Amino acid sequence: MIAVIFDCDGVLVDSEPIANAILAEELTRIGAPTTTEESVRDYMGRSWGHMVEVVTERLGAPPPATLAEAYRERLFAAYAAREVPPVPGIAAALDDLDARGIPYCVASSGDHERIRNGLATAGLGDRFDDARIFSADDVGRGKPWPDLFLHAAARMGFDPRRTTVVEDSPAGVQAGRAAGMTVLGYSARTPASLLEEAGARTFEEMNALVSLLTAPV
């Protein structure tokens, strides 16, 4: 039986534009000037800890402890204002997976609260109970290391060799490949060339997802 592990931001929840805009503004505010495009390039798909390491190197000192709270407060306010929709076509794709009996879960660099809030805001909260939500906080190393995907597969009883990861960041693609899984790269917002270079087979519309998952190898 095949199985699917979804990234959250940018694959299930269309949160990358607003999340990266907020992060760029908050980094600029603390003295690390960053554009939204640079935030996408440097931090998308990575853990908060990775971002802190990069910013610490830039500033010569750790960012203020208030950064995380300021970022979360603004992001969760966007969730509360319903400014974060589901990725177009994802609800129908999940319906199709359910109808075919194909199991799936979500594994994201965000913490559990952020994942749950994002899914709920996008109207996908009832698709993923807590047993099917996995965070980089659950493992020692986040993407591009394979730890998170291997952890999710082990907890779900998925065979990595029969598991497909759906990702939208090069770091996530690298993590899936390192875990020995097939990786599909969703390229609606990320250049397909970057995902392909990392090792993914790319697609641009969610209505193509299930046919790619079930196509003969």
PDB file of C-alpha atoms in Angstrom:
ATOM      1  CA  MET A   1       0.000   0.000   0.000  1.00  0.00           C
ATOM      2  CA  ILE A   2       1.332   3.415  -0.933  1.00  0.00           C
ATOM      3  CA  ALA A   3       1.235   6.228   1.623  1.00  0.00           C
ATOM      4  CA  VAL A   4       1.668   9.991   1.514  1.00  0.00           C
ATOM      5  CA  ILE A   5       3.398  12.485   3.795  1.00  0.00           C
ATOM      6  CA  PHE A   6       2.448  16.100   3.148  1.00  0.00           C
ATOM      7  CA  ASP A   7       4.372  19.180   4.101  1.00  0.00           C
ATOM      8  CA  CYS A   8       1.984  21.756   5.573  1.00  0.00           C
ATOM      9  CA  ASP A   9       2.807  25.343   4.599  1.00  0.00           C
ATOM     10  CA  GLY A  10       2.590  25.791   0.850  1.00  0.00           C
ATOM     11  CA  VAL A  11       1.260  22.276   0.204  1.00  0.00           C
ATOM     12  CA  LEU A  12      -1.856  21.999   2.368  1.00  0.00           C
ATOM     13  CA  VAL A  13      -2.160  25.572   3.609  1.00  0.00           C
ATOM     14  CA  ASP A  14      -1.397  28.520   1.321  1.00  0.00           C
ATOM     15  CA  SER A  15       0.529  30.317   4.053  1.00  0.00           C
ATOM     16  CA  GLU A  16       3.978  30.837   2.554  1.00  0.00           C
ATOM     17  CA  PRO A  17       3.387  34.355   1.144  1.00  0.00           C
ATOM     18  CA  ILE A  18       2.083  35.870   4.365  1.00  0.00           C
ATOM     19  CA  ALA A  19       4.383  33.871   6.661  1.00  0.00           C
ATOM     20  CA  ASN A  20       7.498  34.940   4.773  1.00  0.00           C
ATOM     21  CA  ALA A  21       6.342  38.559   4.520  1.00  0.00           C
ATOM     22  CA  ILE A  22       5.842  38.683   8.292  1.00  0.00           C
ATOM     23  CA  LEU A  23       9.184  37.016   8.991  1.00  0.00           C
ATOM     24  CA  ALA A  24      11.006  39.407   6.659  1.00  0.00           C
ATOM     25  CA  GLU A  25       9.429  42.416   8.374  1.00  0.00           C
ATOM     26  CA  GLU A  26      10.268  41.144  11.850  1.00  0.00           C
ATOM     27  CA  LEU A  27      13.873  40.351  10.906  1.00  0.00           C
ATOM     28  CA  THR A  28      14.245  43.800   9.387  1.00  0.00           C
ATOM     29  CA  ARG A  29      12.824  45.330  12.567  1.00  0.00           C
ATOM     30  CA  ILE A  30      15.546  43.712  14.723  1.00  0.00           C
ATOM     31  CA  GLY A  31      18.345  44.913  12.457  1.00  0.00           C
ATOM     32  CA  ALA A  32      18.680  42.054   9.964  1.00  0.00           C
ATOM     33  CA  PRO A  33      17.224  43.605   6.773  1.00  0.00           C
ATOM     34  CA  THR A  34      15.413  40.893   4.836  1.00  0.00           C
ATOM     35  CA  THR A  35      13.046  40.936   1.884  1.00  0.00           C
ATOM     36  CA  THR A  36      10.182  38.499   1.466  1.00  0.00           C
ATOM     37  CA  GLU A  37      12.049  36.920  -1.437  1.00  0.00           C
ATOM     38  CA  GLU A  38      15.136  36.430   0.731  1.00  0.00           C
ATOM     39  CA  SER A  39      13.023  34.880   3.480  1.00  0.00           C
ATOM     40  CA  VAL A  40      11.617  32.388   0.974  1.00  0.00           C
ATOM     41  CA  ARG A  41      15.081  31.606  -0.364  1.00  0.00           C
ATOM     42  CA  ASP A  42      16.832  31.232   2.977  1.00  0.00           C
ATOM     43  CA  TYR A  43      14.205  29.938   5.394  1.00  0.00           C
ATOM     44  CA  MET A  44      11.262  28.321   3.596  1.00  0.00           C
ATOM     45  CA  GLY A  45      10.929  24.707   4.628  1.00  0.00           C
ATOM     46  CA  ARG A  46      13.536  25.057   7.374  1.00  0.00           C
ATOM     47  CA  SER A  47      13.106  24.962  11.132  1.00  0.00           C
ATOM     48  CA  TRP A  48      12.974  28.039  13.361  1.00  0.00           C
ATOM     49  CA  GLY A  49      16.285  26.918  14.839  1.00  0.00           C
ATOM     50  CA  HIS A  50      17.932  27.060  11.420  1.00  0.00           C
ATOM     51  CA  MET A  51      16.709  30.618  10.919  1.00  0.00           C
ATOM     52  CA  VAL A  52      18.051  31.622  14.339  1.00  0.00           C
ATOM     53  CA  GLU A  53      21.466  30.179  13.465  1.00  0.00           C
ATOM     54  CA  VAL A  54      21.618  32.148  10.203  1.00  0.00           C
ATOM     55  CA  VAL A  55      20.468  35.396  11.814  1.00  0.00           C
ATOM     56  CA  THR A  56      22.888  34.949  14.712  1.00  0.00           C
ATOM     57  CA  GLU A  57      25.737  34.692  12.229  1.00  0.00           C
ATOM     58  CA  ARG A  58      24.537  37.824  10.432  1.00  0.00           C
ATOM     59  CA  LEU A  59      24.086  39.883  13.592  1.00  0.00           C
ATOM     60  CA  GLY A  60      27.048  38.530  15.514  1.00  0.00           C
ATOM     61  CA  ALA A  61      24.672  37.754  18.384  1.00  0.00           C
ATOM     62  CA  PRO A  62      21.443  35.797  18.855  1.00  0.00           C
ATOM     63  CA  PRO A  63      18.246  37.594  17.839  1.00  0.00           C
ATOM     64  CA  PRO A  64      16.177  38.940  20.742  1.00  0.00           C
ATOM     65  CA  ALA A  65      13.985  36.429  22.525  1.00  0.00           C
ATOM     66  CA  THR A  66      10.961  38.549  21.589  1.00  0.00           C
ATOM     67  CA  LEU A  67      11.366  37.703  17.889  1.00  0.00           C
ATOM     68  CA  ALA A  68       9.603  34.349  18.085  1.00  0.00           C
ATOM     69  CA  GLU A  69       6.643  35.719  20.023  1.00  0.00           C
ATOM     70  CA  ALA A  70       6.257  38.752  17.743  1.00  0.00           C
ATOM     71  CA  TYR A  71       6.306  36.523  14.668  1.00  0.00           C
ATOM     72  CA  ARG A  72       3.848  33.999  16.099  1.00  0.00           C
ATOM     73  CA  GLU A  73       1.486  36.725  17.293  1.00  0.00           C
ATOM     74  CA  ARG A  74       1.276  38.284  13.844  1.00  0.00           C
ATOM     75  CA  LEU A  75       1.018  34.937  12.045  1.00  0.00           C
ATOM     76  CA  PHE A  76      -1.707  33.639  14.344  1.00  0.00           C
ATOM     77  CA  ALA A  77      -3.554  36.940  13.928  1.00  0.00           C
ATOM     78  CA  ALA A  78      -3.519  36.303  10.182  1.00  0.00           C
ATOM     79  CA  TYR A  79      -4.912  32.833  10.842  1.00  0.00           C
ATOM     80  CA  ALA A  80      -7.639  34.290  13.060  1.00  0.00           C
ATOM     81  CA  ALA A  81      -8.534  36.799  10.343  1.00  0.00           C
ATOM     82  CA  ARG A  82      -8.930  33.915   7.881  1.00  0.00           C
ATOM     83  CA  GLU A  83      -6.201  35.329   5.651  1.00  0.00           C
ATOM     84  CA  VAL A  84      -4.705  31.880   5.020  1.00  0.00           C
ATOM     85  CA  PRO A  85      -6.702  29.695   2.595  1.00  0.00           C
ATOM     86  CA  PRO A  86      -6.165  26.059   1.677  1.00  0.00           C
ATOM     87  CA  VAL A  87      -3.946  25.378  -1.307  1.00  0.00           C
ATOM     88  CA  PRO A  88      -6.246  25.315  -4.354  1.00  0.00           C
ATOM     89  CA  GLY A  89      -7.432  21.799  -5.119  1.00  0.00           C
ATOM     90  CA  ILE A  90      -6.062  20.160  -1.967  1.00  0.00           C
ATOM     91  CA  ALA A  91      -9.474  19.362  -0.446  1.00  0.00           C
ATOM     92  CA  ALA A  92     -10.520  17.457  -3.567  1.00  0.00           C
ATOM     93  CA  ALA A  93      -7.170  15.644  -3.636  1.00  0.00           C
ATOM     94  CA  LEU A  94      -7.619  14.550  -0.013  1.00  0.00           C
ATOM     95  CA  ASP A  95     -11.161  13.404  -0.802  1.00  0.00           C
ATOM     96  CA  ASP A  96      -9.751  11.262  -3.600  1.00  0.00           C
ATOM     97  CA  LEU A  97      -7.085   9.757  -1.332  1.00  0.00           C
ATOM     98  CA  ASP A  98      -9.749   8.948   1.266  1.00  0.00           C
ATOM     99  CA  ALA A  99     -11.944   7.308  -1.368  1.00  0.00           C
ATOM    100  CA  ARG A 100      -9.035   5.154  -2.518  1.00  0.00           C
ATOM    101  CA  GLY A 101      -8.019   4.229   1.026  1.00  0.00           C
ATOM    102  CA  ILE A 102      -4.565   5.778   0.646  1.00  0.00           C
ATOM    103  CA  PRO A 103      -3.274   6.820   4.087  1.00  0.00           C
ATOM    104  CA  TYR A 104      -1.607  10.174   4.660  1.00  0.00           C
ATOM    105  CA  CYS A 105      -0.249  12.470   7.347  1.00  0.00           C
ATOM    106  CA  VAL A 106       1.492  15.848   7.641  1.00  0.00           C
ATOM    107  CA  ALA A 107       5.111  16.486   8.656  1.00  0.00           C
ATOM    108  CA  SER A 108       6.186  20.115   8.894  1.00  0.00           C
ATOM    109  CA  SER A 109       9.034  22.291  10.124  1.00  0.00           C
ATOM    110  CA  GLY A 110       6.488  24.319  12.106  1.00  0.00           C
ATOM    111  CA  ASP A 111       5.595  23.506  15.692  1.00  0.00           C
ATOM    112  CA  HIS A 112       2.434  21.571  16.534  1.00  0.00           C
ATOM    113  CA  GLU A 113       0.406  24.653  17.450  1.00  0.00           C
ATOM    114  CA  ARG A 114       1.254  26.392  14.194  1.00  0.00           C
ATOM    115  CA  ILE A 115       0.407  23.290  12.153  1.00  0.00           C
ATOM    116  CA  ARG A 116      -2.943  22.797  13.903  1.00  0.00           C
ATOM    117  CA  ASN A 117      -3.867  26.479  13.618  1.00  0.00           C
ATOM    118  CA  GLY A 118      -2.952  26.601   9.953  1.00  0.00           C
ATOM    119  CA  LEU A 119      -4.943  23.486   9.118  1.00  0.00           C
ATOM    120  CA  ALA A 120      -7.956  24.713  11.082  1.00  0.00           C
ATOM    121  CA  THR A 121      -7.874  28.133   9.428  1.00  0.00           C
ATOM    122  CA  ALA A 122      -7.739  26.522   5.991  1.00  0.00           C
ATOM    123  CA  GLY A 123     -10.686  24.270   6.816  1.00  0.00           C
ATOM    124  CA  LEU A 124      -8.549  21.131   6.901  1.00  0.00           C
ATOM    125  CA  GLY A 125      -8.411  20.571  10.643  1.00  0.00           C
ATOM    126  CA  ASP A 126     -10.807  17.621  10.592  1.00  0.00           C
ATOM    127  CA  ARG A 127      -8.593  15.839   8.054  1.00  0.00           C
ATOM    128  CA  PHE A 128      -5.658  15.491  10.451  1.00  0.00           C
ATOM    129  CA  ASP A 129      -6.070  14.399  14.046  1.00  0.00           C
ATOM    130  CA  ASP A 130      -3.122  14.768  16.422  1.00  0.00           C
ATOM    131  CA  ALA A 131      -1.893  11.256  15.624  1.00  0.00           C
ATOM    132  CA  ARG A 132      -1.308  12.331  12.020  1.00  0.00           C
ATOM    133  CA  ILE A 133       0.541  15.595  12.726  1.00  0.00           C
ATOM    134  CA  PHE A 134       4.333  15.569  13.027  1.00  0.00           C
ATOM    135  CA  SER A 135       6.645  18.502  13.703  1.00  0.00           C
ATOM    136  CA  ALA A 136      10.366  19.132  13.456  1.00  0.00           C
ATOM    137  CA  ASP A 137      10.093  19.680  17.218  1.00  0.00           C
ATOM    138  CA  ASP A 138       9.568  15.904  17.507  1.00  0.00           C
ATOM    139  CA  VAL A 139      13.064  15.083  16.236  1.00  0.00           C
ATOM    140  CA  GLY A 140      16.618  16.249  16.757  1.00  0.00           C
ATOM    141  CA  ARG A 141      17.211  17.544  13.248  1.00  0.00           C
ATOM    142  CA  GLY A 142      14.796  19.235  10.872  1.00  0.00           C
ATOM    143  CA  LYS A 143      14.782  19.363   7.088  1.00  0.00           C
ATOM    144  CA  PRO A 144      16.927  18.818   4.997  1.00  0.00           C
ATOM    145  CA  TRP A 145      17.782  15.909   7.306  1.00  0.00           C
ATOM    146  CA  PRO A 146      15.495  12.866   6.867  1.00  0.00           C
ATOM    147  CA  ASP A 147      14.680  12.491  10.576  1.00  0.00           C
ATOM    148  CA  LEU A 148      11.207  14.064  10.492  1.00  0.00           C
ATOM    149  CA  PHE A 149       9.928  12.011   7.562  1.00  0.00           C
ATOM    150  CA  LEU A 150      11.385   8.792   8.949  1.00  0.00           C
ATOM    151  CA  HIS A 151       9.806   9.544  12.332  1.00  0.00           C
ATOM    152  CA  ALA A 152       6.409  10.189  10.740  1.00  0.00           C
ATOM    153  CA  ALA A 153       6.631   7.019   8.656  1.00  0.00           C
ATOM    154  CA  ALA A 154       7.584   4.918  11.674  1.00  0.00           C
ATOM    155  CA  ARG A 155       4.725   6.277  13.774  1.00  0.00           C
ATOM    156  CA  MET A 156       2.234   5.795  10.934  1.00  0.00           C
ATOM    157  CA  GLY A 157       3.513   2.340   9.979  1.00  0.00           C
ATOM    158  CA  PHE A 158       4.478   3.502   6.478  1.00  0.00           C
ATOM    159  CA  ASP A 159       7.177   1.698   4.493  1.00  0.00           C
ATOM    160  CA  PRO A 160       9.555   4.487   3.368  1.00  0.00           C
ATOM    161  CA  ARG A 161      10.079   2.693   0.065  1.00  0.00           C
ATOM    162  CA  ARG A 162       6.323   2.918  -0.602  1.00  0.00           C
ATOM    163  CA  THR A 163       5.883   6.443   0.726  1.00  0.00           C
ATOM    164  CA  THR A 164       5.655   9.627  -1.317  1.00  0.00           C
ATOM    165  CA  VAL A 165       6.471  13.015   0.186  1.00  0.00           C
ATOM    166  CA  VAL A 166       4.709  16.090  -1.219  1.00  0.00           C
ATOM    167  CA  GLU A 167       6.881  19.163  -0.726  1.00  0.00           C
ATOM    168  CA  ASP A 168       7.317  22.717  -1.985  1.00  0.00           C
ATOM    169  CA  SER A 169      10.821  23.548  -0.721  1.00  0.00           C
ATOM    170  CA  PRO A 170      14.249  22.289  -1.795  1.00  0.00           C
ATOM    171  CA  ALA A 171      15.093  21.494   1.844  1.00  0.00           C
ATOM    172  CA  GLY A 172      11.974  19.359   2.133  1.00  0.00           C
ATOM    173  CA  VAL A 173      12.719  17.575  -1.124  1.00  0.00           C
ATOM    174  CA  GLN A 174      16.231  16.808   0.083  1.00  0.00           C
ATOM    175  CA  ALA A 175      14.828  15.438   3.347  1.00  0.00           C
ATOM    176  CA  GLY A 176      12.394  13.165   1.543  1.00  0.00           C
ATOM    177  CA  ARG A 177      15.048  11.852  -0.793  1.00  0.00           C
ATOM    178  CA  ALA A 178      17.440  11.255   2.101  1.00  0.00           C
ATOM    179  CA  ALA A 179      14.672   9.240   3.787  1.00  0.00           C
ATOM    180  CA  GLY A 180      14.536   6.931   0.758  1.00  0.00           C
ATOM    181  CA  MET A 181      11.100   8.162  -0.283  1.00  0.00           C
ATOM    182  CA  THR A 182       9.673   9.297  -3.596  1.00  0.00           C
ATOM    183  CA  VAL A 183       9.214  13.070  -3.669  1.00  0.00           C
ATOM    184  CA  LEU A 184       6.702  15.122  -5.630  1.00  0.00           C
ATOM    185  CA  GLY A 185       7.492  18.827  -5.746  1.00  0.00           C
ATOM    186  CA  TYR A 186       4.538  21.218  -5.824  1.00  0.00           C
ATOM    187  CA  SER A 187       5.745  24.088  -7.987  1.00  0.00           C
ATOM    188  CA  ALA A 188       2.834  26.542  -7.922  1.00  0.00           C
ATOM    189  CA  ARG A 189       4.951  29.062  -5.989  1.00  0.00           C
ATOM    190  CA  THR A 190       8.429  27.515  -5.995  1.00  0.00           C
ATOM    191  CA  PRO A 191      10.384  27.402  -9.277  1.00  0.00           C
ATOM    192  CA  ALA A 192      10.187  23.860 -10.616  1.00  0.00           C
ATOM    193  CA  SER A 193      13.888  23.946 -11.470  1.00  0.00           C
ATOM    194  CA  LEU A 194      14.831  24.317  -7.791  1.00  0.00           C
ATOM    195  CA  LEU A 195      12.669  21.374  -6.756  1.00  0.00           C
ATOM    196  CA  GLU A 196      13.893  19.215  -9.632  1.00  0.00           C
ATOM    197  CA  GLU A 197      17.503  20.032  -8.820  1.00  0.00           C
ATOM    198  CA  ALA A 198      16.861  18.777  -5.277  1.00  0.00           C
ATOM    199  CA  GLY A 199      15.456  15.517  -6.659  1.00  0.00           C
ATOM    200  CA  ALA A 200      11.686  15.935  -7.017  1.00  0.00           C
ATOM    201  CA  ARG A 201       9.300  15.191  -9.825  1.00  0.00           C
ATOM    202  CA  THR A 202       7.326  18.409 -10.126  1.00  0.00           C
ATOM    203  CA  PHE A 203       3.688  19.296 -10.705  1.00  0.00           C
ATOM    204  CA  GLU A 204       1.876  22.640 -10.652  1.00  0.00           C
ATOM    205  CA  GLU A 205      -1.796  21.765 -10.077  1.00  0.00           C
ATOM    206  CA  MET A 206      -3.157  19.757  -7.143  1.00  0.00           C
ATOM    207  CA  ASN A 207      -5.681  18.088  -9.428  1.00  0.00           C
ATOM    208  CA  ALA A 208      -2.736  16.152 -10.886  1.00  0.00           C
ATOM    209  CA  LEU A 209      -1.556  14.805  -7.530  1.00  0.00           C
ATOM    210  CA  VAL A 210      -3.509  11.563  -7.218  1.00  0.00           C
ATOM    211  CA  SER A 211      -2.796  10.475 -10.786  1.00  0.00           C
ATOM    212  CA  LEU A 212       0.919  10.985 -10.124  1.00  0.00           C
ATOM    213  CA  LEU A 213       0.711   9.019  -6.883  1.00  0.00           C
ATOM    214  CA  THR A 214      -1.067   6.082  -8.483  1.00  0.00           C
ATOM    215  CA  ALA A 215       0.766   6.011 -11.827  1.00  0.00           C
ATOM    216  CA  PRO A 216       2.772   2.833 -12.499  1.00  0.00           C
ATOM    217  CA  VAL A 217       6.448   3.251 -11.702  1.00  0.00           C
TER     218      VAL A 217
END
